[in-house]
GROMACS .gro file of C-alpha atoms in nm:
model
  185
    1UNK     CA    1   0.360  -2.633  -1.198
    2UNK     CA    2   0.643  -2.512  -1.363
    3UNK     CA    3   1.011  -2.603  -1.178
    4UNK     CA    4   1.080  -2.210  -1.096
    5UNK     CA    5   0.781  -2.214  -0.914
    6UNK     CA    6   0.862  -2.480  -0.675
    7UNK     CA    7   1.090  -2.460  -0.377
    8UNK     CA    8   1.210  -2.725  -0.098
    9UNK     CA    9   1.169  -2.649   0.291
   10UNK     CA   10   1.284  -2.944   0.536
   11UNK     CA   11   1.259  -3.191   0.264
   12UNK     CA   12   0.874  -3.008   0.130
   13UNK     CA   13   0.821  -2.955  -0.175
   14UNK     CA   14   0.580  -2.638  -0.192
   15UNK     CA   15   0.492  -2.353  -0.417
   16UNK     CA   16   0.701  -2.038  -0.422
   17UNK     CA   17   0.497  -1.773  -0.240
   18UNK     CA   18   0.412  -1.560  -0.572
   19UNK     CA   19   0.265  -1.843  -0.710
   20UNK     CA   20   0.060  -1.914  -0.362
   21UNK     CA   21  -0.047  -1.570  -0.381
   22UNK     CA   22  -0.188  -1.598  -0.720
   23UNK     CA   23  -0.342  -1.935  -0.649
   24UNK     CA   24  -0.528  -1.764  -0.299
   25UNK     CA   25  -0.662  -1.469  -0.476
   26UNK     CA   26  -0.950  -1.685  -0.601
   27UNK     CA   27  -1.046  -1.697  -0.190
   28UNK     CA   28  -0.895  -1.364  -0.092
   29UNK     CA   29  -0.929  -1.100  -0.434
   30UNK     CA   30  -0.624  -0.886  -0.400
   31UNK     CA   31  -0.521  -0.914  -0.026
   32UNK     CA   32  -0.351  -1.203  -0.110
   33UNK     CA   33  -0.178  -0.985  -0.318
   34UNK     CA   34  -0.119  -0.773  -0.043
   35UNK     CA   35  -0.016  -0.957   0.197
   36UNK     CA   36   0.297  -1.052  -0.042
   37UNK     CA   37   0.383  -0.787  -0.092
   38UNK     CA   38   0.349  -0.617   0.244
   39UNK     CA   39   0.600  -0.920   0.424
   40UNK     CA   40   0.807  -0.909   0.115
   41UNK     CA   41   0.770  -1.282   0.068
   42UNK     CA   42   0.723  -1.206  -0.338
   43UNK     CA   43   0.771  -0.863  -0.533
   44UNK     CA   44   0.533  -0.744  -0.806
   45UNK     CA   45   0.775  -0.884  -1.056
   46UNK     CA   46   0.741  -1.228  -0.889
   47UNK     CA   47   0.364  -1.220  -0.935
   48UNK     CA   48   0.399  -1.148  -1.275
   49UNK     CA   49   0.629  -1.404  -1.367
   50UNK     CA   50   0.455  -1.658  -1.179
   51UNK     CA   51   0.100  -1.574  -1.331
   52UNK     CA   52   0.291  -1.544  -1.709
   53UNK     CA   53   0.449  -1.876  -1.643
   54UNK     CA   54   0.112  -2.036  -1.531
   55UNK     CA   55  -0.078  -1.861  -1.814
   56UNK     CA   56  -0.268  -2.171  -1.902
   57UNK     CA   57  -0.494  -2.147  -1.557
   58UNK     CA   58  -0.830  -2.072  -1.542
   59UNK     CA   59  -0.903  -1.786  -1.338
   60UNK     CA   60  -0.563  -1.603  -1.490
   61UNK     CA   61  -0.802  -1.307  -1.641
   62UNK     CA   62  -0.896  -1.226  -1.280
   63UNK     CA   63  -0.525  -1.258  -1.185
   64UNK     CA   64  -0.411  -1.025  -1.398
   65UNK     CA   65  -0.657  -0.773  -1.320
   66UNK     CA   66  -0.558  -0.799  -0.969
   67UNK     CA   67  -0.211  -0.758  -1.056
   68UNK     CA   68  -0.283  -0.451  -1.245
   69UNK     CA   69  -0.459  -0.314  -0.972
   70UNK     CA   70  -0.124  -0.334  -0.750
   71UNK     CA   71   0.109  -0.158  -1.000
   72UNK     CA   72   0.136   0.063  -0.697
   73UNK     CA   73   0.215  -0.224  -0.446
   74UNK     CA   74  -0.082  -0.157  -0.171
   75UNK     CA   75  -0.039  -0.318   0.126
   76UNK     CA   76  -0.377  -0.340   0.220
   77UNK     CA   77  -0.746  -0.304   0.051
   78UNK     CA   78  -0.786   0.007   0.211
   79UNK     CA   79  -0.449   0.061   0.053
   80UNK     CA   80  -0.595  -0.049  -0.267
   81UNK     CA   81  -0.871   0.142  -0.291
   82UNK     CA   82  -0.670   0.493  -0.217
   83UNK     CA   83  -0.443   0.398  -0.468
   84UNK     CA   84  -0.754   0.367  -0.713
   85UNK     CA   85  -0.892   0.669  -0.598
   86UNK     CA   86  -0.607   0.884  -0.696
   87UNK     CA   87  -0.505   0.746  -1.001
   88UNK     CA   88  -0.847   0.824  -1.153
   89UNK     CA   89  -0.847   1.167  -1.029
   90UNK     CA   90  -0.481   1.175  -1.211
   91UNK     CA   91  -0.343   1.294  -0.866
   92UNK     CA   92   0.057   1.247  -0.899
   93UNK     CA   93   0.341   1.286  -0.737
   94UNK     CA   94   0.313   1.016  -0.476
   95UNK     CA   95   0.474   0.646  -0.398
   96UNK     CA   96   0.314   0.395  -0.222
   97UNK     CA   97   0.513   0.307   0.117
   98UNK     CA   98   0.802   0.464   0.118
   99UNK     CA   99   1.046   0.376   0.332
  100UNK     CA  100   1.185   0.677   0.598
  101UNK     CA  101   1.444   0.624   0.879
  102UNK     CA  102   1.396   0.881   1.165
  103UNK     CA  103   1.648   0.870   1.430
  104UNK     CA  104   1.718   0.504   1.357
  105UNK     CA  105   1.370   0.372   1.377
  106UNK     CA  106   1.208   0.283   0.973
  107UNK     CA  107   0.915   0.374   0.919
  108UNK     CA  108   0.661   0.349   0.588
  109UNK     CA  109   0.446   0.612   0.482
  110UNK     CA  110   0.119   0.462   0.281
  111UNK     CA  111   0.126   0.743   0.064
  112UNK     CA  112   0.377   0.977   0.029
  113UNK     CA  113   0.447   1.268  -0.159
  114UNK     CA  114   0.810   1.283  -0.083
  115UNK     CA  115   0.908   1.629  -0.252
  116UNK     CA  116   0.645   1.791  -0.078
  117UNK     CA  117   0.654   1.612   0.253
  118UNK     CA  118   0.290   1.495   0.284
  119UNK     CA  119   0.227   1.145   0.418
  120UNK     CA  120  -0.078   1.027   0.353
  121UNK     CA  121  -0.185   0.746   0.597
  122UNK     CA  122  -0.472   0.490   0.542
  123UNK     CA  123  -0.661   0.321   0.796
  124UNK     CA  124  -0.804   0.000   0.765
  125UNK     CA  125  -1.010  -0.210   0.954
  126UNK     CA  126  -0.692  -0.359   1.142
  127UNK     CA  127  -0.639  -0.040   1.280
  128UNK     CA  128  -0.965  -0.047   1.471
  129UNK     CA  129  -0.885  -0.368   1.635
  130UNK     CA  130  -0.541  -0.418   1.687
  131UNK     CA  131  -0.378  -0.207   1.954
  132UNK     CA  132  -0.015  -0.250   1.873
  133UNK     CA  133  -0.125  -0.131   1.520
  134UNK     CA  134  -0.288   0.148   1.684
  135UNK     CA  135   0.046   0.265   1.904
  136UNK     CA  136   0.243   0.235   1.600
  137UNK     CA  137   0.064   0.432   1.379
  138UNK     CA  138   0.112   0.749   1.693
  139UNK     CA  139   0.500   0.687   1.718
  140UNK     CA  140   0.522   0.692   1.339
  141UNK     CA  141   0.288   0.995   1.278
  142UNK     CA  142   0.462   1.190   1.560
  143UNK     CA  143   0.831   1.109   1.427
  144UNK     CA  144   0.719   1.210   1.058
  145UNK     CA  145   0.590   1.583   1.226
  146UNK     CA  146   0.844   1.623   1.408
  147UNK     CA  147   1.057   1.570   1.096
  148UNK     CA  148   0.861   1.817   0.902
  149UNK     CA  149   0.610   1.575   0.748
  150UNK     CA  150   0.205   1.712   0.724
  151UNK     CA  151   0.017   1.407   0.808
  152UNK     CA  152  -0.352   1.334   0.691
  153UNK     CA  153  -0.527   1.042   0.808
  154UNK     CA  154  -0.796   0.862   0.622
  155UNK     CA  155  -1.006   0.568   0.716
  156UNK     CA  156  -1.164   0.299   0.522
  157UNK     CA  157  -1.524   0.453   0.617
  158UNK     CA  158  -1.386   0.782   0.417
  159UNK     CA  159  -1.241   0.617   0.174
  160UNK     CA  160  -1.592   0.427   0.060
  161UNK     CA  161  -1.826   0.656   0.169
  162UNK     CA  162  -1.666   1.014   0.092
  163UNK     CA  163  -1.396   0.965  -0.200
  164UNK     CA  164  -1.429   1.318  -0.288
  165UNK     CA  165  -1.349   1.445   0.023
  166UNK     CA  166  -1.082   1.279   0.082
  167UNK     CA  167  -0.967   1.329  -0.296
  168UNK     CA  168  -1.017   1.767  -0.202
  169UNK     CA  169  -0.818   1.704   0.129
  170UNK     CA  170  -0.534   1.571  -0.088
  171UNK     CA  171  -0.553   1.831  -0.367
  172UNK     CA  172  -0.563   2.094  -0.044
  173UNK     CA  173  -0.230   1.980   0.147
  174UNK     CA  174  -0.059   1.937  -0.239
  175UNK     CA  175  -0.131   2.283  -0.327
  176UNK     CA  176  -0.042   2.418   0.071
  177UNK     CA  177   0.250   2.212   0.051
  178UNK     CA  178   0.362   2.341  -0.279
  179UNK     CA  179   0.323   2.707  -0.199
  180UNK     CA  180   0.561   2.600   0.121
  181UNK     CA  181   0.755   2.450  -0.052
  182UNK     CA  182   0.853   2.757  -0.332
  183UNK     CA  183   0.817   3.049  -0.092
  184UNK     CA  184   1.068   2.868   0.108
  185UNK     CA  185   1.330   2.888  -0.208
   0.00000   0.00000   0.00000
């Protein structure tokens, strides 16, 4: 392992947490990507210097497939897959979670389409489990309305099983919030 890889915690030596990343995807696929990424504990670049400085490594093809697959930085699979879904229907205009401070409380849309104002959230399976997940998602979704924000919602269930729905929702609130957008100038 190359030096700039390792780190030292109460006398430990241990792998820097890009590199563990890379090393769990062979377990995980890409949500040990996202997991990462979503604590902050390594940045896209840190993946990719990691996995270019460990090129030698069987499995690296994989790797840097998965690392591909986060150009966008999901946070989740669910994540993932949306991301996937509208870069092949060349849908642009959006960033993946974007950061937005509403009366001093930060929030982070999935998906947003910051000119227009359209968040689009995705649901994974956490959210059908974990309640404090659950209550967060209404405080967020209520301060980004009350802001001005359209919200659509869109589970993992939609996601796998109706892509082009959720693909002609999205095209639907861009175009609605367009037209908003230039009759209000």
């Amino acid at each position: 392992v190359p030096p700039e890889l390792v780190h030292q915690r109460h006398g430990l030596r241990m792998t820097v947490p890009a590199l563990t990343a890379l090393d769990l995807c062979a377990e995980l696929g890409g949500d040990a990507i996202d997991r990462a990424l979503r604590t902050r504990t390594a940045t896209l670049a840190g993946l990719h210097l990691a996995c270019e400085l460990t090129g030698h490594r069987r499995g690296n093809k994989d790797r840097h497939t998965l690392l591909l697959d986060s150009r966008d930085e999901p946070w989740s699979e669910a994540e993932r897959l949306a991301h996937r879904l509208l870069r092949g229907a060349d849908i642009t205009g959006w960033r993946a979670n974007r950061k937005v401070v509403i009366d001093g409380h930060t929030y982070y849309i999935d998906v947003a389409f910051s000119a227009l104002m359209l968040a689009v959230e995705i649901d994974g399976r956490l959210h059908e489990t974990d309640e404090d997940l659950f209550e967060t998602d209404r405080w967020r979704q209520n301060a980004l309305v009350l802001e001005g924000w359209m919200v659509l919602r869109f589970t993992w269930k939609m996601l796998v099983d109706h892509p082009e729905v959720v693909l002609r929702d999205i095209r639907r609130a861009v175009a609605i919030r367009r037209r908003r957008f230039s009759d209000a100038r």
